[in-house]
Amino acid sequence: MRSSQLLIPTLRETPADAEVASHILLVRGGFIRRLTTGAYTWLPLGLRVLKRIEAIVREELARAGAQEVLMPVVQPAELWRESGRWDTMGPEMLRFTDRHDREYCLSPTQEEVVTDLFRRVVTSYRHLPCNLYHIQTKFRDEIRPRFGLMRAREFLMKDGYSFHLDDASFEAAYAAMHDCYSAILRRLGLDFRAVDADPGAMGDGDSHEFHVLAGSGEDTIAFSPASDYAANLEKAEAPALADDHPVQPMQTVPTPGMKTIADVSAHLRLPASRCVKTLIVHAETDEEAPALAALIVRGDHELNEAKAARLAGIRRPLTFATDAEIEAAVGASPGSLGPVGLSLPIIADRTAAAMTSFVCGANEDDKHHVGVNWERDVGSVQAADIREVLPGDMAADGSGPLSFRRGIEVGHIFKLGDKYTRSMDVSVQDRDGRAVTPIMGCYGFGVSRTVAAVVEQCHDERGIVWPTSIAPFTTHIVALTGRKSTAVEAAASRLYEELTAAGVDVLLDDRDERPGVKFADADLIGIPHRITVGERGLKTGIVEYARRDGSETRELSLEEAAAYLTRAVTQPANP
Ligand code: ATP
Ligand code: MG
């Protein structure tokens, strides 16, 4: 295509609301424009990239045996009431009523709708396993939409759902989707990690996230450089650290006005790692009266709320007791709490539970205990992994110390079990005519977020550097038509025709602009292969070839240029 016929509104300035490279460059390069908070219009260049990613996703899903459908964005409340999620989904779900006062939501995800479809159309084992997906708009009223396409409110997701008669069939599909997501991300030329993840509100089973590694990522991934172990912080197992301090007698010491671990450890001249923190949370109970529980971590460790929320007996999501609730239950303020004599259920992090002769609040303001030992002073305590892992902690597979990297979650696969098929009364007949409740998997892939993730990994100070597999065009002919050189125009047009005829996707910059503007725009837009046609070169029949990633620049004769380019763009390896 010719630039003169394409809407590519490039900008020199950084948009005021853009903080990360992908947001800045996609707006400046004329790929997207903001409509309102968290909602973007795809301009011609951006849409081409989006469609290329969709095409790769479709190809790989077809290979993995998934079938494409297209389900509505507007969903009736009744289905969400059947699954029980109408009341549990938070304000992220946008709800509204129609002219008949019937309630609806905009699809944040599609479990209910696909399960309803399945129960209407599939009744027999003959149709199982069944793996359906669509690529459709999602709306989530995110509390903090930001980073452009990365955390939008309206975004494009590929979401897939599979139904199975038994675990073996499900496990095979889950493994196939795991491989499929890896294949997609490899084709996009991305540096990524598949990580063990917390399924959150989606289910109780296994789940894996696919993260594109980038400093601007919102998530932290703990991984072992020595193996393929990787997990997000909600899931990464923290080791129990040993403590060999000698057993000392317990003493009570005055700590006037000291409410924090920092205050107490400074006062006692002991490191924070000799103290424990006691946090009071709401327990899960059938009774009317609110029940509380105590969670204990080492003074220099942090509680991991997702891990704590997974414990039996703890309310999910985790909520902390108010100061008043703590006063009423313990008789002391939050900075003076400890396990000694505490009449609440106590769960200690495994490292805290292995400590000897530690410091804790005395459940009396202005007093702490020192030399506390679990068995002797508290009694046996329930130990669980409830702390955040730290870099340097031994990886759960024992392969070596953990490192941390930031990641952008682009995909998430879950084991749903029968959560939806049971609550929505789905059954199919197995081979022997028995009614079976199928089990489900669900597989999300953020198509629009991936556009941003690619730019986060593939850019330099001048602009985007698209991998050839998803570039809006593979080749950019920059015609330096200054002073209306008809020779340049003719040569560039001829090359454009030749390449187009050879099946190469070419953008011809035929605008009446200065060379500096054209080069700056070409760098910004980031098309991987560039041919510059200028008057000076043409005098000796030469054009200039350059790869946007800087890996190659050379002069080519006008005659050989088309053949050279055709070979270059079809080389399998991405820059
Ligand atoms: P996050 O933790 O980033 O909010 P999520 O766990 O809520 O993601 P899923 O419900 O698993 O996300 O959705 C599947 C995929 O959809 C995600 O892996 C991500 O790529 C994409 N996605 C989710 N929320 C957004 C958003 N607000 N903007 C763009 N893409 C999103
Ligand atoms: Mg989310």
Coordinates of C-alpha atoms in Angstrom, one line a residue, residues 21-574:
A21 CA 7.0 2.2 25.7
S22 CA 4.2 0.2 24.1
H23 CA 1.6 2.8 24.9
I24 CA 3.8 5.7 23.8
L25 CA 5.0 4.1 20.6
L26 CA 1.7 2.6 19.5
V27 CA 0.0 6.0 19.8
R28 CA 2.9 7.9 18.3
G29 CA 3.2 5.4 15.5
G30 CA -0.4 5.9 14.6
F31 CA -1.4 2.3 15.4
I32 CA -4.1 3.1 18.0
R33 CA -6.1 6.1 19.4
R34 CA -7.8 6.4 22.7
L35 CA -11.6 6.8 22.7
T36 CA -12.1 7.0 26.5
T37 CA -10.5 5.5 29.6
G38 CA -9.2 2.0 28.7
A39 CA -10.8 1.9 25.2
Y40 CA -8.9 2.3 21.9
T41 CA -9.7 2.5 18.2
W42 CA -7.5 0.4 16.0
L43 CA -6.1 2.4 13.1
P44 CA -5.1 0.7 9.8
L45 CA -1.5 -0.1 10.9
G46 CA -2.6 -1.4 14.3
L47 CA -5.4 -3.5 12.9
R48 CA -3.0 -5.2 10.5
V49 CA -0.8 -6.2 13.5
L50 CA -3.8 -7.4 15.5
K51 CA -5.1 -9.4 12.6
R52 CA -1.6 -11.0 12.1
I53 CA -1.6 -12.1 15.7
E54 CA -5.1 -13.4 15.4
A55 CA -4.1 -15.4 12.3
I56 CA -1.2 -17.1 14.2
V57 CA -3.5 -17.8 17.1
R58 CA -6.1 -19.4 14.8
E59 CA -3.5 -21.5 13.0
E60 CA -2.1 -22.9 16.1
L61 CA -5.5 -23.5 17.7
A62 CA -6.6 -25.4 14.6
R63 CA -3.5 -27.5 14.9
A64 CA -4.4 -28.2 18.5
G65 CA -7.9 -29.3 17.5
A66 CA -9.9 -26.3 18.8
Q67 CA -13.0 -25.1 16.8
E68 CA -13.8 -21.4 16.3
V69 CA -17.2 -20.0 17.1
L70 CA -18.4 -16.5 17.9
M71 CA -20.5 -15.8 21.0
P72 CA -22.3 -12.6 21.9
V73 CA -20.8 -9.8 24.1
V74 CA -24.1 -9.1 25.8
Q75 CA -24.9 -11.8 28.2
P76 CA -28.2 -12.4 30.2
A77 CA -27.9 -12.3 34.0
E78 CA -29.9 -15.5 34.4
L79 CA -26.9 -17.6 33.2
W80 CA -24.6 -15.9 35.8
R81 CA -27.2 -16.5 38.5
E82 CA -27.2 -20.2 37.6
S83 CA -23.4 -20.4 38.1
G84 CA -23.7 -18.3 41.2
R85 CA -21.3 -15.6 39.8
W86 CA -23.9 -12.8 39.3
D87 CA -23.4 -11.9 43.0
T88 CA -19.7 -12.8 43.4
M89 CA -18.3 -10.9 40.4
G90 CA -17.2 -7.5 41.6
P91 CA -17.6 -4.1 39.9
E92 CA -15.3 -5.2 37.1
M93 CA -18.4 -6.6 35.5
L94 CA -20.5 -3.9 33.7
R95 CA -24.2 -4.6 34.2
F96 CA -27.2 -2.9 32.6
T97 CA -30.8 -3.5 31.8
D98 CA -32.7 -3.4 28.6
R99 CA -36.0 -1.7 27.8
H100 CA -37.9 -4.6 29.4
D101 CA -35.9 -4.3 32.6
R102 CA -34.1 -7.5 31.9
E103 CA -30.6 -7.6 33.4
Y104 CA -27.4 -8.1 31.3
C105 CA -23.7 -7.8 31.5
L106 CA -21.0 -7.1 29.0
S107 CA -18.8 -10.2 28.7
P108 CA -15.8 -10.2 31.0
T109 CA -15.4 -13.9 30.2
Q110 CA -17.5 -16.6 28.7
E111 CA -17.8 -19.7 31.0
E112 CA -21.5 -19.4 31.5
V113 CA -22.4 -18.7 27.9
V114 CA -20.3 -21.5 26.5
T115 CA -21.6 -24.0 29.1
D116 CA -25.1 -23.0 28.2
L117 CA -24.3 -23.5 24.5
F118 CA -22.8 -26.8 25.2
R119 CA -25.7 -28.2 27.2
R120 CA -28.1 -27.1 24.4
V121 CA -26.2 -28.7 21.6
V122 CA -24.1 -31.6 23.0
T123 CA -25.8 -34.6 24.6
S124 CA -23.6 -37.5 23.8
Y125 CA -20.1 -38.7 24.4
R126 CA -19.7 -38.8 20.6
H127 CA -19.1 -35.1 20.5
L128 CA -16.5 -35.2 23.3
P129 CA -13.9 -34.0 23.8
C130 CA -15.1 -30.7 22.5
N131 CA -12.9 -27.6 22.4
L132 CA -14.5 -24.3 21.4
Y133 CA -13.0 -20.9 21.2
H134 CA -13.7 -17.4 20.0
I135 CA -11.9 -14.2 19.5
Q136 CA -14.2 -11.6 20.9
T137 CA -14.3 -8.2 22.7
K138 CA -14.3 -8.4 26.5
F139 CA -15.2 -5.6 28.9
R140 CA -13.8 -5.3 32.4
D141 CA -14.3 -2.2 34.3
E142 CA -10.7 -2.4 35.7
I143 CA -10.1 -0.3 38.8
R144 CA -6.9 1.1 37.3
P145 CA -6.9 0.9 33.5
R146 CA -3.4 1.9 32.3
F147 CA -0.5 1.3 30.0
G148 CA -2.7 1.5 26.9
L149 CA -3.6 -1.9 25.5
M150 CA -1.9 -3.6 28.4
R151 CA -4.6 -3.0 31.0
A152 CA -7.6 -1.8 29.1
R153 CA -11.3 -1.9 29.9
E154 CA -12.4 -3.0 26.4
F155 CA -9.9 -5.5 24.9
L156 CA -9.7 -8.4 22.6
M157 CA -9.3 -11.9 24.0
K158 CA -9.2 -15.3 22.5
D159 CA -11.0 -17.5 25.0
G160 CA -11.4 -21.2 24.6
Y161 CA -13.3 -23.8 26.6
S162 CA -13.0 -27.6 26.5
F163 CA -15.4 -30.3 27.7
H164 CA -14.4 -33.8 28.6
L165 CA -15.8 -37.1 29.9
D166 CA -12.8 -37.9 32.0
D167 CA -9.5 -36.6 33.5
A168 CA -7.3 -38.3 31.0
S169 CA -9.0 -36.6 28.1
F170 CA -8.9 -33.2 29.9
E171 CA -5.2 -33.6 30.8
A172 CA -4.4 -34.3 27.1
A173 CA -6.2 -31.2 26.1
Y174 CA -4.6 -29.1 28.8
A175 CA -1.1 -30.3 27.7
A176 CA -2.0 -29.5 24.1
M177 CA -3.1 -26.0 25.0
H178 CA 0.1 -25.5 27.0
D179 CA 2.1 -26.5 23.9
C180 CA -0.2 -24.4 21.6
Y181 CA 0.4 -21.2 23.7
S182 CA 4.1 -21.9 23.7
A183 CA 4.1 -22.3 19.9
I184 CA 2.1 -19.1 19.4
L185 CA 4.6 -17.1 21.6
R186 CA 7.6 -18.6 19.8
R187 CA 6.1 -17.7 16.4
L188 CA 5.7 -14.1 17.7
G189 CA 9.4 -14.2 18.5
L190 CA 8.9 -13.5 22.2
D191 CA 11.0 -14.3 25.3
F192 CA 8.4 -15.8 27.6
R193 CA 7.9 -18.2 30.5
A194 CA 5.1 -20.5 31.3
V195 CA 4.5 -20.2 35.1
D196 CA 2.6 -22.0 37.8
A197 CA -0.3 -19.8 38.8
D198 CA -3.0 -19.2 41.3
P199 CA -6.4 -19.8 39.6
G200 CA -8.0 -17.0 41.6
A201 CA -11.7 -16.6 41.2
M202 CA -11.9 -18.8 38.1
G203 CA -11.6 -22.2 39.8
D204 CA -9.8 -24.4 42.3
G205 CA -7.6 -26.5 40.0
D206 CA -4.2 -26.1 38.4
S207 CA -3.5 -23.2 36.2
H208 CA -0.6 -21.8 34.2
E209 CA 0.1 -18.3 33.1
F210 CA 2.2 -17.3 30.1
H211 CA 4.3 -14.3 30.7
V212 CA 6.2 -12.2 28.2
L213 CA 9.3 -11.0 30.1
A214 CA 9.6 -7.2 30.2
G215 CA 10.6 -4.7 32.8
S216 CA 7.3 -2.9 32.5
G217 CA 5.3 -6.0 33.4
E218 CA 2.8 -5.7 36.2
D219 CA 3.6 -9.2 37.6
T220 CA 6.7 -10.6 39.2
I221 CA 7.7 -14.1 38.3
A222 CA 10.0 -16.2 40.5
F223 CA 12.0 -18.7 38.4
S224 CA 15.0 -20.9 38.7
P225 CA 17.7 -20.1 36.2
A226 CA 18.9 -23.6 36.6
S227 CA 15.7 -25.4 35.5
D228 CA 12.3 -24.6 34.0
Y229 CA 10.7 -24.0 37.3
A230 CA 8.7 -20.7 37.3
A231 CA 5.8 -19.5 39.3
N232 CA 4.0 -16.3 40.0
L233 CA 4.3 -14.8 43.5
E234 CA 0.8 -16.1 44.5
K235 CA 1.9 -19.6 43.8
A236 CA 5.7 -19.8 44.2
E237 CA 6.5 -22.0 47.2
A238 CA 8.6 -20.4 49.9
P239 CA 11.0 -22.8 51.6
A240 CA 11.1 -23.2 55.4
L241 CA 14.3 -21.6 56.6
A242 CA 16.0 -23.3 59.5
D243 CA 16.8 -21.5 62.7
D244 CA 19.6 -22.8 65.0
H245 CA 19.4 -20.2 67.8
P246 CA 19.8 -21.8 71.3
V247 CA 16.7 -22.1 73.4
Q248 CA 16.4 -19.3 75.9
P249 CA 14.0 -18.6 78.7
M250 CA 11.0 -16.5 77.8
Q251 CA 11.0 -13.0 79.3
T252 CA 8.6 -10.1 79.1
V253 CA 10.2 -6.7 78.3
P254 CA 8.8 -3.2 78.2
T255 CA 8.4 -1.7 74.7
P256 CA 6.7 1.6 75.4
G257 CA 4.9 3.1 72.4
M258 CA 6.5 0.6 70.0
K259 CA 4.2 -0.7 67.4
T260 CA 6.3 -1.8 64.5
I261 CA 8.9 -4.5 63.9
A262 CA 11.4 -1.8 63.1
D263 CA 10.8 0.0 66.4
V264 CA 10.9 -3.2 68.5
S265 CA 14.0 -4.7 66.8
A266 CA 15.9 -1.4 67.0
H267 CA 15.0 -1.1 70.7
L268 CA 16.0 -4.7 71.5
R269 CA 19.1 -4.4 69.2
L270 CA 18.0 -7.6 67.3
P271 CA 17.4 -8.0 63.6
A272 CA 13.8 -8.1 62.3
S273 CA 14.5 -11.7 61.5
R274 CA 14.4 -12.5 65.2
C275 CA 10.9 -11.2 65.5
V276 CA 7.5 -12.5 64.3
K277 CA 4.6 -10.4 63.0
T278 CA 1.1 -11.4 64.0
L279 CA -1.7 -10.5 61.6
I280 CA -5.4 -11.0 62.5
V281 CA -7.7 -11.9 59.6
H282 CA -11.3 -13.0 59.3
A283 CA -11.9 -16.7 59.5
E284 CA -14.5 -18.6 57.5
T285 CA -17.3 -19.8 59.8
D286 CA -20.9 -20.9 59.6
E287 CA -21.7 -18.9 62.7
E288 CA -23.2 -15.5 62.7
A289 CA -20.5 -13.8 64.9
P290 CA -17.4 -12.9 63.0
A291 CA -14.5 -15.3 63.8
L292 CA -10.9 -14.3 63.6
A293 CA -7.6 -16.2 63.1
A294 CA -3.9 -15.2 63.6
L295 CA -1.4 -15.5 60.8
I296 CA 2.3 -15.3 61.8
V297 CA 5.3 -14.6 59.6
R298 CA 8.9 -13.8 60.4
G299 CA 9.5 -10.1 61.0
D300 CA 11.4 -9.5 57.8
H301 CA 9.0 -11.5 55.7
E302 CA 5.7 -10.5 54.1
L303 CA 2.4 -12.3 54.2
N304 CA 1.3 -13.5 50.8
E305 CA -2.5 -12.8 50.8
A306 CA -3.3 -15.3 47.9
K307 CA -1.6 -18.1 49.7
A308 CA -3.3 -17.3 53.0
A309 CA -6.7 -17.1 51.3
R310 CA -6.2 -20.6 50.1
L311 CA -6.0 -22.0 53.6
A312 CA -9.0 -24.0 55.0
G313 CA -10.8 -21.9 57.6
I314 CA -9.7 -18.5 56.2
R315 CA -12.2 -16.2 54.5
R316 CA -11.6 -15.8 50.8
P317 CA -10.7 -13.2 49.6
L318 CA -8.5 -12.4 52.6
T319 CA -9.8 -9.6 54.8
F320 CA -8.0 -8.1 57.8
A321 CA -9.6 -7.6 61.2
T322 CA -10.2 -4.0 62.1
D323 CA -8.4 -2.4 65.1
A324 CA -11.7 -2.5 67.0
E325 CA -12.2 -6.2 66.3
I326 CA -8.6 -6.9 67.4
E327 CA -9.1 -4.9 70.7
A328 CA -12.3 -6.7 71.4
A329 CA -10.8 -10.2 70.8
V330 CA -7.3 -9.8 72.2
G331 CA -7.4 -6.7 74.4
A332 CA -4.3 -5.2 72.8
S333 CA -3.7 -3.0 69.7
P334 CA -2.4 -4.5 66.4
G335 CA 1.3 -3.6 67.1
S336 CA 1.4 -5.6 70.3
L337 CA 0.2 -9.0 69.2
G338 CA 1.8 -12.4 69.5
P339 CA 1.0 -16.1 69.7
V340 CA 1.7 -16.6 73.4
G341 CA -1.6 -17.1 75.2
L342 CA -3.6 -16.1 72.2
S343 CA -7.1 -17.7 72.1
L344 CA -7.5 -17.6 68.3
P345 CA -6.6 -20.3 65.8
I346 CA -3.0 -19.7 64.8
I347 CA -1.3 -20.5 61.5
A348 CA 2.4 -19.8 61.3
D349 CA 4.4 -19.5 58.1
R350 CA 6.8 -22.5 57.9
T351 CA 9.8 -20.4 58.5
A352 CA 8.2 -18.7 61.5
A353 CA 7.1 -22.1 62.8
A354 CA 10.8 -23.3 62.7
M355 CA 12.1 -20.3 64.7
T356 CA 13.5 -20.6 68.2
S357 CA 13.8 -18.0 70.9
F358 CA 12.0 -15.3 68.9
V359 CA 10.4 -11.9 69.8
C360 CA 6.7 -11.3 69.6
G361 CA 4.0 -8.9 71.0
A362 CA 2.7 -9.9 74.5
N363 CA -1.0 -9.2 73.7
E364 CA -0.7 -6.3 76.0
D365 CA 0.2 -2.8 74.9
D366 CA 3.8 -1.7 75.4
K367 CA 5.1 -5.2 76.2
H368 CA 6.8 -7.8 74.1
H369 CA 8.1 -11.3 74.9
V370 CA 11.7 -12.4 74.0
G371 CA 13.1 -15.9 74.0
V372 CA 9.8 -17.4 72.9
N373 CA 9.8 -21.1 71.8
W374 CA 6.8 -22.7 70.1
E375 CA 6.3 -26.0 71.9
R376 CA 7.2 -24.7 75.4
D377 CA 5.4 -21.3 75.3
V378 CA 2.7 -21.6 72.7
G379 CA 2.0 -25.3 72.1
S380 CA 2.1 -27.1 68.7
V381 CA 1.3 -24.7 65.9
Q382 CA -0.2 -25.3 62.4
A383 CA 2.5 -24.4 59.9
A384 CA 1.8 -23.5 56.3
D385 CA 3.4 -21.7 53.4
I386 CA 2.0 -18.2 53.7
R387 CA 4.9 -15.8 53.0
E388 CA 6.2 -14.2 49.9
V389 CA 9.2 -15.9 48.3
L390 CA 12.3 -13.7 48.1
P391 CA 15.1 -13.8 45.4
G392 CA 17.7 -16.2 46.7
D393 CA 15.1 -18.6 48.3
M394 CA 15.6 -22.2 47.1
A395 CA 13.3 -23.0 44.2
A396 CA 10.6 -25.5 45.0
D397 CA 12.2 -28.1 42.7
G398 CA 15.5 -27.8 44.6
S399 CA 17.4 -26.7 41.4
G400 CA 18.9 -23.6 42.9
P401 CA 18.1 -20.1 44.2
L402 CA 15.1 -18.2 42.7
S403 CA 15.5 -15.1 40.6
F404 CA 12.8 -12.6 39.9
R405 CA 11.8 -11.1 36.6
R406 CA 8.9 -8.8 35.6
G407 CA 6.3 -10.3 33.2
I408 CA 3.3 -9.4 31.2
E409 CA 0.6 -12.0 31.5
V410 CA -0.6 -12.7 28.0
G411 CA -2.2 -16.1 28.5
H412 CA -3.8 -18.1 31.3
I413 CA -5.0 -21.7 31.2
F414 CA -7.2 -23.2 33.9
K415 CA -8.5 -26.5 35.1
L416 CA -12.2 -25.8 35.9
G417 CA -13.3 -29.3 36.9
D418 CA -17.1 -29.5 37.1
K419 CA -17.6 -26.0 38.6
Y420 CA -19.8 -24.8 35.8
T421 CA -21.1 -28.0 34.4
R422 CA -22.4 -29.0 37.9
S423 CA -23.9 -25.6 38.8
M424 CA -25.5 -25.3 35.4
D425 CA -26.8 -28.9 35.3
V426 CA -24.9 -30.2 32.3
S427 CA -24.9 -33.9 31.6
V428 CA -24.0 -36.1 28.6
Q429 CA -24.4 -39.8 28.0
D430 CA -21.3 -41.9 28.1
R431 CA -20.7 -45.0 26.1
D432 CA -22.8 -47.1 28.4
G433 CA -25.7 -44.7 28.4
R434 CA -25.0 -43.3 31.9
A435 CA -25.4 -39.6 32.6
V436 CA -22.0 -37.9 33.2
T437 CA -21.2 -34.4 34.3
P438 CA -18.4 -33.3 31.9
I439 CA -15.3 -31.5 33.2
M440 CA -14.0 -28.3 31.7
G441 CA -10.8 -26.4 30.9
C442 CA -10.6 -22.8 30.0
Y443 CA -7.9 -21.1 28.0
G444 CA -7.5 -17.3 27.7
F445 CA -5.1 -15.4 25.5
G446 CA -5.0 -11.6 25.4
V447 CA -4.7 -10.8 21.7
S448 CA -4.7 -7.0 22.1
R449 CA -2.5 -7.1 25.2
T450 CA 0.0 -9.2 23.2
V451 CA 0.4 -6.3 20.7
A452 CA 1.6 -4.2 23.6
A453 CA 3.7 -7.1 25.0
V454 CA 5.5 -7.4 21.6
V455 CA 6.3 -3.7 21.6
E456 CA 7.6 -3.8 25.1
Q457 CA 10.1 -6.4 24.0
C458 CA 10.8 -5.2 20.5
H459 CA 11.6 -1.5 20.5
D460 CA 14.6 0.9 20.7
E461 CA 14.9 4.6 21.4
R462 CA 13.7 5.4 17.9
G463 CA 10.6 3.3 17.8
I464 CA 9.1 -0.2 17.3
V465 CA 11.1 -3.1 15.8
W466 CA 8.3 -5.5 14.7
P467 CA 9.1 -9.2 14.3
T468 CA 8.5 -10.1 10.7
S469 CA 5.8 -12.6 11.7
I470 CA 3.4 -9.8 12.8
A471 CA 4.7 -6.6 11.3
P472 CA 2.0 -4.5 9.7
F473 CA 4.1 -4.7 6.5
T474 CA 7.3 -6.6 6.0
T475 CA 8.9 -4.1 3.7
H476 CA 9.0 -0.3 3.7
I477 CA 10.1 1.4 0.6
V478 CA 11.2 4.9 1.5
A479 CA 11.2 7.0 -1.7
L480 CA 13.2 10.2 -1.3
T481 CA 11.1 12.1 -3.8
G482 CA 12.5 15.5 -2.7
R483 CA 12.2 18.1 -5.4
K484 CA 9.7 15.8 -7.1
S485 CA 12.2 13.5 -8.6
T486 CA 10.4 11.5 -11.3
A487 CA 13.3 9.1 -11.6
V488 CA 12.9 8.2 -7.8
E489 CA 9.2 8.0 -8.1
A490 CA 9.4 5.7 -11.1
A491 CA 12.1 3.4 -9.6
A492 CA 10.3 3.2 -6.2
S493 CA 7.0 2.4 -8.0
R494 CA 8.5 -0.3 -10.1
L495 CA 10.1 -1.9 -7.1
Y496 CA 6.8 -1.7 -5.3
E497 CA 5.0 -3.4 -8.1
E498 CA 7.6 -6.1 -8.4
L499 CA 7.6 -6.9 -4.7
T500 CA 3.8 -6.8 -4.5
A501 CA 3.6 -9.2 -7.4
A502 CA 6.0 -11.5 -5.6
G503 CA 3.6 -11.6 -2.7
V504 CA 5.7 -9.3 -0.4
D505 CA 3.6 -7.0 1.9
V506 CA 5.0 -3.5 1.0
L507 CA 4.4 -0.1 2.3
L508 CA 5.6 2.6 -0.1
D509 CA 6.3 6.0 1.5
D510 CA 5.3 8.1 -1.5
R511 CA 4.4 11.2 0.6
D512 CA 5.8 14.6 -0.2
E513 CA 7.9 14.9 3.0
R514 CA 11.5 15.7 3.8
P515 CA 13.9 12.7 4.1
G516 CA 14.3 13.3 7.9
V517 CA 10.6 13.0 8.5
K518 CA 10.4 9.9 6.4
F519 CA 13.2 8.2 8.2
A520 CA 11.9 9.2 11.6
D521 CA 8.5 7.8 10.7
A522 CA 10.0 4.6 9.3
D523 CA 12.0 4.0 12.5
L524 CA 8.9 4.8 14.6
I525 CA 6.6 2.5 12.7
G526 CA 9.2 -0.3 12.8
I527 CA 8.7 -2.3 9.6
P528 CA 11.5 -4.8 9.7
H529 CA 12.9 -4.5 6.1
R530 CA 13.6 -1.1 4.5
I531 CA 14.6 -0.1 1.0
T532 CA 15.6 3.5 0.5
V533 CA 15.4 4.8 -3.0
G534 CA 17.2 8.2 -3.5
E535 CA 18.4 10.3 -6.4
R536 CA 22.1 9.9 -5.6
G537 CA 22.0 6.1 -5.6
L538 CA 19.9 5.9 -8.6
K539 CA 22.6 7.6 -10.7
T540 CA 24.6 4.4 -10.4
G541 CA 21.5 2.1 -10.2
I542 CA 21.8 1.5 -6.4
V543 CA 19.2 1.4 -3.6
E544 CA 19.9 1.0 0.1
Y545 CA 18.7 -2.0 2.1
A546 CA 18.5 -1.9 5.9
R547 CA 17.0 -4.1 8.6
R548 CA 15.2 -2.1 11.3
D549 CA 17.0 -4.1 14.0
G550 CA 20.3 -2.9 12.7
S551 CA 21.6 -6.4 11.9
E552 CA 22.2 -5.6 8.2
T553 CA 22.6 -2.7 5.9
R554 CA 23.8 -3.0 2.3
E555 CA 23.6 -1.5 -1.1
L556 CA 21.7 -3.4 -3.8
S557 CA 21.4 -2.8 -7.4
L558 CA 17.9 -1.9 -8.5
E559 CA 17.7 -5.0 -10.6
E560 CA 18.5 -7.4 -7.7
A561 CA 16.6 -5.6 -5.0
A562 CA 13.2 -7.3 -5.4
A563 CA 14.7 -10.8 -5.4
Y564 CA 16.9 -10.0 -2.4
L565 CA 14.0 -8.6 -0.5
T566 CA 11.7 -11.5 -1.3
R567 CA 14.3 -13.9 0.1
A568 CA 15.0 -11.7 3.2
V569 CA 11.3 -11.5 4.2
T570 CA 10.7 -15.2 3.9
Q571 CA 13.7 -16.3 5.9
P572 CA 12.2 -18.3 8.7
A573 CA 14.2 -16.7 11.6
N574 CA 12.9 -13.5 12.9

